[in-house]
Amino acid sequence: MSKEQMLNFDEGAKKGRVTLVGAGPGAVDLLTIRGQRVLQQAEVVVYDDLANAELLEICPASAKRIYVGKRAGVHCMLQAQISEILVEEARLEKRVVRLKGGDPLVFARGGEEMETLAKAGIDFDIVPGVTSAIAAGASTGIPLTHRDHASSVVFVTGHECAGKSARPNQVNWAALAQTGATLCIYMGVRRLADISETLQDGGLAGTTPVAIVADATLEEQTVHVTTLAEAPIFSESLLSRPSLIIVGEVVRWAELHDTMISMQAAGV
Ligand code: SAH
């Protein structure tokens, strides 16, 4: 869609407004100040399975809360239906917040929602959030880039590994294996065995360090530091938890972080 099309709002239907807000990765205090302000003014909040439902308490008690996540029905609510709800509520001249985990434009289908809103002539804006890859790095002490070890970072979905999808923009894992980039894999736990194999076939050593960070920034956070070859062992036990997989030499820095924490605990 061209910029001209995006900005071609229907003046007559312009009173309501939708703000896509990034909820951050989990810890409530990782919401941005702008996100907090927008939530405080919300008249309608449309949300799905957030890492932290406490964020909803920031909205006024009077705000209408609409859950559109996986538990909403037997099937996941269709993206088109969610976008339609945003349009309908905004047409009622409401201040609508579409709250999404992490950042609203990173693996969050924000693009599709924006498109529907633009076509319907609804004003919208976006408040970024701390995406889970950044949070997973910070909360484990893994620098996603390092002057000597990683000059690029890739955010990639593990959802469509190993030739399962015929889409033209399908992930080229073999190419990623060659980049030397730190790989931050979202939604990858279920396909970890395939991913590990494909990356190794692409030339990445089985000894490449891997960290799997589950429930990053929440009290339940766990970190498994392993290797590319061994990583699939942890898949099964993490299926029900949001987990971010970090692949690359920089994962070795997690040990530094651990040492610091145990020194602090020991009062050194
Ligand atoms: N928009 C979100 C991503 C949504 S896709 C963002 O910017 O973070 C859902 C995936 O995000 C999960 O499968 C998991 O890989 C990752 N994720 C979300 N929250 C997480 C958390 N607290 N800890 C680890 N990974 C998380």
PDB file of C-alpha atoms and ligand atoms in Angstrom:
ATOM      1  CA  MET A   1       0.000   0.000   0.000  1.00  0.00           C
ATOM      2  CA  SER A   2       1.395   3.424  -0.921  1.00  0.00           C
ATOM      3  CA  LYS A   3       1.736   6.252   1.576  1.00  0.00           C
ATOM      4  CA  GLU A   4      -0.860   8.232  -0.365  1.00  0.00           C
ATOM      5  CA  GLN A   5      -3.368   5.422   0.065  1.00  0.00           C
ATOM      6  CA  MET A   6      -2.570   5.145   3.786  1.00  0.00           C
ATOM      7  CA  LEU A   7      -3.213   8.840   4.275  1.00  0.00           C
ATOM      8  CA  ASN A   8      -6.342   8.928   2.195  1.00  0.00           C
ATOM      9  CA  PHE A   9      -8.706   9.065   5.166  1.00  0.00           C
ATOM     10  CA  ASP A  10     -12.418   9.425   4.785  1.00  0.00           C
ATOM     11  CA  GLU A  11     -12.966  12.774   6.528  1.00  0.00           C
ATOM     12  CA  GLY A  12     -16.539  11.919   7.475  1.00  0.00           C
ATOM     13  CA  ALA A  13     -15.563   8.938   9.624  1.00  0.00           C
ATOM     14  CA  LYS A  14     -12.609  10.454  11.423  1.00  0.00           C
ATOM     15  CA  LYS A  15     -13.649  11.019  15.027  1.00  0.00           C
ATOM     16  CA  GLY A  16     -12.725   7.797  16.726  1.00  0.00           C
ATOM     17  CA  ARG A  17      -9.106   6.809  16.965  1.00  0.00           C
ATOM     18  CA  VAL A  18      -7.191   3.585  17.370  1.00  0.00           C
ATOM     19  CA  THR A  19      -3.768   3.406  18.979  1.00  0.00           C
ATOM     20  CA  LEU A  20      -1.730   0.254  18.610  1.00  0.00           C
ATOM     21  CA  VAL A  21       0.213   0.024  21.867  1.00  0.00           C
ATOM     22  CA  GLY A  22       3.152  -2.236  22.613  1.00  0.00           C
ATOM     23  CA  ALA A  23       2.678  -3.775  26.040  1.00  0.00           C
ATOM     24  CA  GLY A  24       6.337  -4.722  26.323  1.00  0.00           C
ATOM     25  CA  PRO A  25       7.549  -8.245  27.051  1.00  0.00           C
ATOM     26  CA  GLY A  26       5.901  -8.912  30.388  1.00  0.00           C
ATOM     27  CA  ALA A  27       7.089  -6.860  33.371  1.00  0.00           C
ATOM     28  CA  VAL A  28       4.529  -4.086  33.856  1.00  0.00           C
ATOM     29  CA  ASP A  29       7.157  -1.403  34.319  1.00  0.00           C
ATOM     30  CA  LEU A  30       8.563  -2.072  30.867  1.00  0.00           C
ATOM     31  CA  LEU A  31       5.524  -0.413  29.321  1.00  0.00           C
ATOM     32  CA  THR A  32       6.521   2.980  27.917  1.00  0.00           C
ATOM     33  CA  ILE A  33       5.309   6.148  29.605  1.00  0.00           C
ATOM     34  CA  ARG A  34       3.445   7.016  26.430  1.00  0.00           C
ATOM     35  CA  GLY A  35       1.795   3.602  26.419  1.00  0.00           C
ATOM     36  CA  GLN A  36       0.718   4.131  30.019  1.00  0.00           C
ATOM     37  CA  ARG A  37      -0.798   7.529  29.204  1.00  0.00           C
ATOM     38  CA  VAL A  38      -2.735   6.135  26.260  1.00  0.00           C
ATOM     39  CA  LEU A  39      -4.054   3.236  28.351  1.00  0.00           C
ATOM     40  CA  GLN A  40      -5.171   5.666  31.064  1.00  0.00           C
ATOM     41  CA  GLN A  41      -7.298   7.452  28.471  1.00  0.00           C
ATOM     42  CA  ALA A  42      -8.685   4.363  26.774  1.00  0.00           C
ATOM     43  CA  GLU A  43     -12.420   3.950  26.344  1.00  0.00           C
ATOM     44  CA  VAL A  44     -12.059   0.564  24.693  1.00  0.00           C
ATOM     45  CA  VAL A  45      -9.136  -1.831  24.992  1.00  0.00           C
ATOM     46  CA  VAL A  46      -8.778  -4.758  22.612  1.00  0.00           C
ATOM     47  CA  TYR A  47      -6.232  -7.294  23.822  1.00  0.00           C
ATOM     48  CA  ASP A  48      -5.116 -10.877  23.428  1.00  0.00           C
ATOM     49  CA  ASP A  49      -2.992 -13.260  25.456  1.00  0.00           C
ATOM     50  CA  LEU A  50      -0.713 -10.741  27.086  1.00  0.00           C
ATOM     51  CA  ALA A  51       2.292 -11.869  29.030  1.00  0.00           C
ATOM     52  CA  ASN A  52       1.011  -9.649  31.817  1.00  0.00           C
ATOM     53  CA  ALA A  53      -2.713  -9.044  32.274  1.00  0.00           C
ATOM     54  CA  GLU A  54      -2.001  -6.541  35.079  1.00  0.00           C
ATOM     55  CA  LEU A  55      -1.505  -3.955  32.343  1.00  0.00           C
ATOM     56  CA  LEU A  56      -5.260  -3.852  31.884  1.00  0.00           C
ATOM     57  CA  GLU A  57      -5.583  -2.369  35.360  1.00  0.00           C
ATOM     58  CA  ILE A  58      -4.040   0.834  34.034  1.00  0.00           C
ATOM     59  CA  CYS A  59      -7.183   1.435  31.937  1.00  0.00           C
ATOM     60  CA  PRO A  60     -10.089   3.287  33.563  1.00  0.00           C
ATOM     61  CA  ALA A  61     -12.547   0.909  35.253  1.00  0.00           C
ATOM     62  CA  SER A  62     -15.171   2.162  32.796  1.00  0.00           C
ATOM     63  CA  ALA A  63     -13.163   1.091  29.739  1.00  0.00           C
ATOM     64  CA  LYS A  64     -14.729  -1.652  27.691  1.00  0.00           C
ATOM     65  CA  ARG A  65     -12.393  -4.648  27.568  1.00  0.00           C
ATOM     66  CA  ILE A  66     -12.552  -6.902  24.533  1.00  0.00           C
ATOM     67  CA  TYR A  67     -10.545 -10.119  24.602  1.00  0.00           C
ATOM     68  CA  VAL A  68      -9.623 -11.426  21.155  1.00  0.00           C
ATOM     69  CA  GLY A  69      -6.990 -14.030  22.053  1.00  0.00           C
ATOM     70  CA  LYS A  70      -6.776 -17.761  21.683  1.00  0.00           C
ATOM     71  CA  ARG A  71      -9.112 -18.506  24.567  1.00  0.00           C
ATOM     72  CA  ALA A  72     -11.908 -16.469  22.950  1.00  0.00           C
ATOM     73  CA  GLY A  73     -13.291 -19.534  21.197  1.00  0.00           C
ATOM     74  CA  VAL A  74     -12.379 -22.924  19.908  1.00  0.00           C
ATOM     75  CA  HIS A  75     -10.629 -21.299  16.998  1.00  0.00           C
ATOM     76  CA  CYS A  76      -8.449 -18.281  17.199  1.00  0.00           C
ATOM     77  CA  MET A  77     -10.422 -15.196  16.299  1.00  0.00           C
ATOM     78  CA  LEU A  78      -9.662 -14.388  12.705  1.00  0.00           C
ATOM     79  CA  GLN A  79      -7.433 -11.399  12.137  1.00  0.00           C
ATOM     80  CA  ALA A  80     -10.100  -9.887   9.870  1.00  0.00           C
ATOM     81  CA  GLN A  81     -12.625 -10.061  12.725  1.00  0.00           C
ATOM     82  CA  ILE A  82     -10.234  -8.333  15.111  1.00  0.00           C
ATOM     83  CA  SER A  83      -9.575  -5.555  12.629  1.00  0.00           C
ATOM     84  CA  GLU A  84     -13.324  -5.216  12.132  1.00  0.00           C
ATOM     85  CA  ILE A  85     -13.847  -4.783  15.891  1.00  0.00           C
ATOM     86  CA  LEU A  86     -11.305  -1.954  15.881  1.00  0.00           C
ATOM     87  CA  VAL A  87     -13.138  -0.250  13.036  1.00  0.00           C
ATOM     88  CA  GLU A  88     -16.562  -0.683  14.657  1.00  0.00           C
ATOM     89  CA  GLU A  89     -15.461   0.690  18.023  1.00  0.00           C
ATOM     90  CA  ALA A  90     -13.655   3.646  16.462  1.00  0.00           C
ATOM     91  CA  ARG A  91     -16.779   4.438  14.416  1.00  0.00           C
ATOM     92  CA  LEU A  92     -18.598   4.777  17.735  1.00  0.00           C
ATOM     93  CA  GLU A  93     -16.191   7.686  18.278  1.00  0.00           C
ATOM     94  CA  LYS A  94     -14.241   5.880  20.967  1.00  0.00           C
ATOM     95  CA  ARG A  95     -10.591   6.105  21.906  1.00  0.00           C
ATOM     96  CA  VAL A  96      -9.606   2.545  21.171  1.00  0.00           C
ATOM     97  CA  VAL A  97      -6.383   0.911  22.310  1.00  0.00           C
ATOM     98  CA  ARG A  98      -5.188  -2.217  20.576  1.00  0.00           C
ATOM     99  CA  LEU A  99      -2.773  -3.645  23.154  1.00  0.00           C
ATOM    100  CA  LYS A 100      -0.238  -6.181  21.961  1.00  0.00           C
ATOM    101  CA  GLY A 101       2.617  -7.978  23.677  1.00  0.00           C
ATOM    102  CA  GLY A 102       6.106  -6.684  22.951  1.00  0.00           C
ATOM    103  CA  ASP A 103       6.073  -4.283  20.021  1.00  0.00           C
ATOM    104  CA  PRO A 104       2.878  -3.962  17.967  1.00  0.00           C
ATOM    105  CA  LEU A 105       4.731  -4.114  14.648  1.00  0.00           C
ATOM    106  CA  VAL A 106       7.008  -7.079  15.344  1.00  0.00           C
ATOM    107  CA  PHE A 107       5.358 -10.429  14.570  1.00  0.00           C
ATOM    108  CA  ALA A 108       2.068  -8.980  15.716  1.00  0.00           C
ATOM    109  CA  ARG A 109       0.016  -8.499  12.559  1.00  0.00           C
ATOM    110  CA  GLY A 110      -0.019  -4.775  13.164  1.00  0.00           C
ATOM    111  CA  GLY A 111       0.419  -4.195   9.431  1.00  0.00           C
ATOM    112  CA  GLU A 112      -2.865  -5.897   8.662  1.00  0.00           C
ATOM    113  CA  GLU A 113      -4.709  -3.903  11.309  1.00  0.00           C
ATOM    114  CA  MET A 114      -3.247  -0.651  10.022  1.00  0.00           C
ATOM    115  CA  GLU A 115      -4.336  -1.510   6.513  1.00  0.00           C
ATOM    116  CA  THR A 116      -7.941  -2.176   7.536  1.00  0.00           C
ATOM    117  CA  LEU A 117      -8.060   1.003   9.607  1.00  0.00           C
ATOM    118  CA  ALA A 118      -6.642   3.110   6.787  1.00  0.00           C
ATOM    119  CA  LYS A 119      -9.133   1.679   4.311  1.00  0.00           C
ATOM    120  CA  ALA A 120     -11.987   2.410   6.691  1.00  0.00           C
ATOM    121  CA  GLY A 121     -10.780   5.985   7.126  1.00  0.00           C
ATOM    122  CA  ILE A 122     -10.020   5.588  10.839  1.00  0.00           C
ATOM    123  CA  ASP A 123      -7.186   7.607  12.362  1.00  0.00           C
ATOM    124  CA  PHE A 124      -4.579   5.485  14.043  1.00  0.00           C
ATOM    125  CA  ASP A 125      -1.176   5.769  15.591  1.00  0.00           C
ATOM    126  CA  ILE A 126       1.396   3.494  17.099  1.00  0.00           C
ATOM    127  CA  VAL A 127       3.196   3.383  20.418  1.00  0.00           C
ATOM    128  CA  PRO A 128       6.231   1.111  20.255  1.00  0.00           C
ATOM    129  CA  GLY A 129       6.984  -1.490  22.898  1.00  0.00           C
ATOM    130  CA  VAL A 130      10.050  -3.371  24.083  1.00  0.00           C
ATOM    131  CA  THR A 131      10.089  -6.401  21.847  1.00  0.00           C
ATOM    132  CA  SER A 132      10.835  -9.742  23.498  1.00  0.00           C
ATOM    133  CA  ALA A 133      14.193 -10.251  21.751  1.00  0.00           C
ATOM    134  CA  ILE A 134      15.521  -7.041  23.240  1.00  0.00           C
ATOM    135  CA  ALA A 135      14.050  -7.933  26.624  1.00  0.00           C
ATOM    136  CA  ALA A 136      15.455 -11.467  26.520  1.00  0.00           C
ATOM    137  CA  GLY A 137      18.914 -10.073  25.794  1.00  0.00           C
ATOM    138  CA  ALA A 138      18.733  -7.521  28.565  1.00  0.00           C
ATOM    139  CA  SER A 139      17.379  -9.845  31.198  1.00  0.00           C
ATOM    140  CA  THR A 140      20.037 -12.501  30.602  1.00  0.00           C
ATOM    141  CA  GLY A 141      22.994 -10.211  29.951  1.00  0.00           C
ATOM    142  CA  ILE A 142      23.346 -11.331  26.342  1.00  0.00           C
ATOM    143  CA  PRO A 143      24.469  -8.441  24.137  1.00  0.00           C
ATOM    144  CA  LEU A 144      22.677  -8.972  20.827  1.00  0.00           C
ATOM    145  CA  THR A 145      25.518  -7.205  19.064  1.00  0.00           C
ATOM    146  CA  HIS A 146      29.166  -7.135  20.017  1.00  0.00           C
ATOM    147  CA  ARG A 147      31.904  -5.201  18.278  1.00  0.00           C
ATOM    148  CA  ASP A 148      34.059  -8.327  17.892  1.00  0.00           C
ATOM    149  CA  HIS A 149      31.469 -11.098  17.595  1.00  0.00           C
ATOM    150  CA  ALA A 150      28.171 -10.003  16.053  1.00  0.00           C
ATOM    151  CA  SER A 151      27.641  -7.021  13.779  1.00  0.00           C
ATOM    152  CA  SER A 152      24.050  -7.811  12.921  1.00  0.00           C
ATOM    153  CA  VAL A 153      20.911  -9.163  14.557  1.00  0.00           C
ATOM    154  CA  VAL A 154      18.054 -10.975  12.884  1.00  0.00           C
ATOM    155  CA  PHE A 155      14.523 -11.156  14.276  1.00  0.00           C
ATOM    156  CA  VAL A 156      13.021 -14.231  12.670  1.00  0.00           C
ATOM    157  CA  THR A 157       9.932 -16.347  13.187  1.00  0.00           C
ATOM    158  CA  GLY A 158      10.436 -20.058  13.752  1.00  0.00           C
ATOM    159  CA  HIS A 159       6.834 -20.652  12.930  1.00  0.00           C
ATOM    160  CA  GLU A 160       7.394 -21.504   9.310  1.00  0.00           C
ATOM    161  CA  CYS A 161      10.530 -23.565   9.383  1.00  0.00           C
ATOM    162  CA  ALA A 162      11.695 -26.187   6.941  1.00  0.00           C
ATOM    163  CA  GLY A 163       9.650 -25.789   3.835  1.00  0.00           C
ATOM    164  CA  LYS A 164       6.286 -26.028   5.559  1.00  0.00           C
ATOM    165  CA  SER A 165       5.055 -22.808   4.019  1.00  0.00           C
ATOM    166  CA  ALA A 166       5.011 -22.000   0.354  1.00  0.00           C
ATOM    167  CA  ARG A 167       4.943 -18.238   0.859  1.00  0.00           C
ATOM    168  CA  PRO A 168       7.372 -16.243  -1.220  1.00  0.00           C
ATOM    169  CA  ASN A 169       8.870 -14.520   1.823  1.00  0.00           C
ATOM    170  CA  GLN A 170       9.597 -17.799   3.547  1.00  0.00           C
ATOM    171  CA  VAL A 171      12.594 -17.750   5.881  1.00  0.00           C
ATOM    172  CA  ASN A 172      15.842 -18.784   4.234  1.00  0.00           C
ATOM    173  CA  TRP A 173      17.484 -20.575   7.166  1.00  0.00           C
ATOM    174  CA  ALA A 174      20.442 -21.760   5.128  1.00  0.00           C
ATOM    175  CA  ALA A 175      21.231 -18.144   4.250  1.00  0.00           C
ATOM    176  CA  LEU A 176      20.824 -17.086   7.887  1.00  0.00           C
ATOM    177  CA  ALA A 177      23.336 -19.740   8.914  1.00  0.00           C
ATOM    178  CA  GLN A 178      25.927 -17.907   6.846  1.00  0.00           C
ATOM    179  CA  THR A 179      25.421 -14.367   8.133  1.00  0.00           C
ATOM    180  CA  GLY A 180      27.272 -14.422  11.446  1.00  0.00           C
ATOM    181  CA  ALA A 181      24.298 -12.492  12.832  1.00  0.00           C
ATOM    182  CA  THR A 182      22.814 -13.126  16.241  1.00  0.00           C
ATOM    183  CA  LEU A 183      19.537 -14.900  15.509  1.00  0.00           C
ATOM    184  CA  CYS A 184      16.567 -14.045  17.714  1.00  0.00           C
ATOM    185  CA  ILE A 185      13.935 -16.632  16.979  1.00  0.00           C
ATOM    186  CA  TYR A 186      10.335 -15.876  17.926  1.00  0.00           C
ATOM    187  CA  MET A 187       7.735 -18.656  18.078  1.00  0.00           C
ATOM    188  CA  GLY A 188      10.462 -21.218  17.517  1.00  0.00           C
ATOM    189  CA  VAL A 189      10.149 -23.742  20.327  1.00  0.00           C
ATOM    190  CA  ARG A 190       7.761 -26.098  18.571  1.00  0.00           C
ATOM    191  CA  ARG A 191       9.972 -26.264  15.478  1.00  0.00           C
ATOM    192  CA  LEU A 192      13.295 -26.203  17.290  1.00  0.00           C
ATOM    193  CA  ALA A 193      14.410 -29.626  16.047  1.00  0.00           C
ATOM    194  CA  ASP A 194      13.821 -28.576  12.414  1.00  0.00           C
ATOM    195  CA  ILE A 195      15.439 -25.200  12.950  1.00  0.00           C
ATOM    196  CA  SER A 196      18.512 -26.717  14.582  1.00  0.00           C
ATOM    197  CA  GLU A 197      18.921 -29.213  11.784  1.00  0.00           C
ATOM    198  CA  THR A 198      18.368 -26.691   8.995  1.00  0.00           C
ATOM    199  CA  LEU A 199      20.830 -24.208  10.474  1.00  0.00           C
ATOM    200  CA  GLN A 200      23.440 -26.938  10.856  1.00  0.00           C
ATOM    201  CA  ASP A 201      22.821 -28.088   7.286  1.00  0.00           C
ATOM    202  CA  GLY A 202      23.378 -24.466   6.299  1.00  0.00           C
ATOM    203  CA  GLY A 203      26.812 -24.539   7.892  1.00  0.00           C
ATOM    204  CA  LEU A 204      26.314 -23.302  11.455  1.00  0.00           C
ATOM    205  CA  ALA A 205      28.318 -25.434  13.915  1.00  0.00           C
ATOM    206  CA  GLY A 206      26.368 -27.680  16.262  1.00  0.00           C
ATOM    207  CA  THR A 207      28.474 -26.193  19.058  1.00  0.00           C
ATOM    208  CA  THR A 208      27.119 -22.673  18.433  1.00  0.00           C
ATOM    209  CA  PRO A 209      25.823 -21.336  21.762  1.00  0.00           C
ATOM    210  CA  VAL A 210      22.055 -21.034  22.173  1.00  0.00           C
ATOM    211  CA  ALA A 211      19.971 -19.506  24.949  1.00  0.00           C
ATOM    212  CA  ILE A 212      16.279 -20.199  25.326  1.00  0.00           C
ATOM    213  CA  VAL A 213      14.667 -17.530  27.450  1.00  0.00           C
ATOM    214  CA  ALA A 214      11.140 -18.320  28.608  1.00  0.00           C
ATOM    215  CA  ASP A 215       8.817 -15.744  30.212  1.00  0.00           C
ATOM    216  CA  ALA A 216      11.471 -13.059  29.828  1.00  0.00           C
ATOM    217  CA  THR A 217      11.278 -10.263  32.428  1.00  0.00           C
ATOM    218  CA  LEU A 218       8.600 -12.042  34.459  1.00  0.00           C
ATOM    219  CA  GLU A 219       9.202 -13.687  37.829  1.00  0.00           C
ATOM    220  CA  GLU A 220       8.877 -17.094  36.174  1.00  0.00           C
ATOM    221  CA  GLN A 221      11.705 -16.324  33.736  1.00  0.00           C
ATOM    222  CA  THR A 222      14.014 -19.249  33.023  1.00  0.00           C
ATOM    223  CA  VAL A 223      17.095 -19.441  30.830  1.00  0.00           C
ATOM    224  CA  HIS A 224      18.536 -22.574  29.277  1.00  0.00           C
ATOM    225  CA  VAL A 225      22.004 -22.083  27.889  1.00  0.00           C
ATOM    226  CA  THR A 226      22.889 -24.874  25.501  1.00  0.00           C
ATOM    227  CA  THR A 227      24.202 -25.502  22.001  1.00  0.00           C
ATOM    228  CA  LEU A 228      22.511 -25.593  18.622  1.00  0.00           C
ATOM    229  CA  ALA A 229      22.785 -29.389  18.472  1.00  0.00           C
ATOM    230  CA  GLU A 230      21.401 -29.921  21.981  1.00  0.00           C
ATOM    231  CA  ALA A 231      18.764 -27.188  22.065  1.00  0.00           C
ATOM    232  CA  PRO A 232      15.817 -29.320  20.828  1.00  0.00           C
ATOM    233  CA  ILE A 233      15.976 -31.291  24.095  1.00  0.00           C
ATOM    234  CA  PHE A 234      14.300 -28.331  25.807  1.00  0.00           C
ATOM    235  CA  SER A 235      11.473 -27.909  23.294  1.00  0.00           C
ATOM    236  CA  GLU A 236       8.920 -30.161  24.897  1.00  0.00           C
ATOM    237  CA  SER A 237       9.086 -28.619  28.364  1.00  0.00           C
ATOM    238  CA  LEU A 238       8.727 -25.058  27.021  1.00  0.00           C
ATOM    239  CA  LEU A 239       5.809 -25.516  24.643  1.00  0.00           C
ATOM    240  CA  SER A 240       3.319 -23.728  26.857  1.00  0.00           C
ATOM    241  CA  ARG A 241       5.518 -20.720  27.653  1.00  0.00           C
ATOM    242  CA  PRO A 242       6.485 -17.731  25.487  1.00  0.00           C
ATOM    243  CA  SER A 243      10.122 -18.379  24.671  1.00  0.00           C
ATOM    244  CA  LEU A 244      12.751 -16.546  22.713  1.00  0.00           C
ATOM    245  CA  ILE A 245      15.672 -18.463  21.244  1.00  0.00           C
ATOM    246  CA  ILE A 246      18.964 -16.621  20.842  1.00  0.00           C
ATOM    247  CA  VAL A 247      21.599 -18.232  18.622  1.00  0.00           C
ATOM    248  CA  GLY A 248      25.136 -16.913  18.393  1.00  0.00           C
ATOM    249  CA  GLU A 249      28.502 -16.488  20.054  1.00  0.00           C
ATOM    250  CA  VAL A 250      27.193 -13.606  22.147  1.00  0.00           C
ATOM    251  CA  VAL A 251      25.206 -16.119  24.226  1.00  0.00           C
ATOM    252  CA  ARG A 252      28.495 -16.809  26.062  1.00  0.00           C
ATOM    253  CA  TRP A 253      28.042 -13.447  27.810  1.00  0.00           C
ATOM    254  CA  ALA A 254      25.122 -14.891  29.752  1.00  0.00           C
ATOM    255  CA  GLU A 255      27.681 -16.578  31.982  1.00  0.00           C
ATOM    256  CA  LEU A 256      29.205 -13.229  32.900  1.00  0.00           C
ATOM    257  CA  HIS A 257      25.785 -12.040  33.931  1.00  0.00           C
ATOM    258  CA  ASP A 258      25.206 -15.202  35.995  1.00  0.00           C
ATOM    259  CA  THR A 259      28.544 -14.776  37.727  1.00  0.00           C
ATOM    260  CA  MET A 260      27.691 -11.185  38.605  1.00  0.00           C
ATOM    261  CA  ILE A 261      24.350 -12.243  40.039  1.00  0.00           C
ATOM    262  CA  SER A 262      25.823 -15.015  42.173  1.00  0.00           C
ATOM    263  CA  MET A 263      28.566 -12.657  43.388  1.00  0.00           C
ATOM    264  CA  GLN A 264      25.906 -10.138  44.366  1.00  0.00           C
ATOM    265  CA  ALA A 265      23.906 -12.853  46.134  1.00  0.00           C
ATOM    266  CA  ALA A 266      27.032 -13.903  48.012  1.00  0.00           C
ATOM    267  CA  GLY A 267      27.701 -10.283  48.943  1.00  0.00           C
ATOM    268  CA  VAL A 268      31.056 -10.201  47.119  1.00  0.00           C
TER     269      VAL A 268
HETATM  270  N1  SAH B   1       4.994  -8.608  19.278  1.00  0.00           N
HETATM  271  C1  SAH B   1       5.721  -9.522  20.136  1.00  0.00           C
HETATM  272  C2  SAH B   1       5.934 -10.861  19.501  1.00  0.00           C
HETATM  273  C3  SAH B   1       4.659 -11.675  19.379  1.00  0.00           C
HETATM  274  S1  SAH B   1       4.935 -13.253  18.686  1.00  0.00           S
HETATM  275  C4  SAH B   1       7.057  -8.889  20.510  1.00  0.00           C
HETATM  276  O1  SAH B   1       7.416  -7.837  19.939  1.00  0.00           O
HETATM  277  O2  SAH B   1       7.736  -9.422  21.376  1.00  0.00           O
HETATM  278  C5  SAH B   1       4.929 -14.251  20.139  1.00  0.00           C
HETATM  279  C6  SAH B   1       6.330 -14.705  20.452  1.00  0.00           C
HETATM  280  O3  SAH B   1       7.060 -13.681  21.084  1.00  0.00           O
HETATM  281  C7  SAH B   1       6.409 -15.875  21.427  1.00  0.00           C
HETATM  282  O4  SAH B   1       6.201 -17.106  20.773  1.00  0.00           O
HETATM  283  C8  SAH B   1       7.821 -15.748  21.916  1.00  0.00           C
HETATM  284  O5  SAH B   1       8.739 -16.244  20.973  1.00  0.00           O
HETATM  285  C9  SAH B   1       7.986 -14.234  21.990  1.00  0.00           C
HETATM  286  N2  SAH B   1       7.719 -13.716  23.338  1.00  0.00           N
HETATM  287  C10 SAH B   1       6.710 -12.902  23.703  1.00  0.00           C
HETATM  288  N3  SAH B   1       6.807 -12.604  25.012  1.00  0.00           N
HETATM  289  C11 SAH B   1       7.890 -13.243  25.488  1.00  0.00           C
HETATM  290  C12 SAH B   1       8.520 -13.338  26.759  1.00  0.00           C
HETATM  291  N4  SAH B   1       8.050 -12.686  27.834  1.00  0.00           N
HETATM  292  N5  SAH B   1       9.620 -14.120  26.872  1.00  0.00           N
HETATM  293  C13 SAH B   1      10.128 -14.759  25.814  1.00  0.00           C
HETATM  294  N6  SAH B   1       9.592 -14.701  24.580  1.00  0.00           N
HETATM  295  C14 SAH B   1       8.485 -13.955  24.418  1.00  0.00           C
END
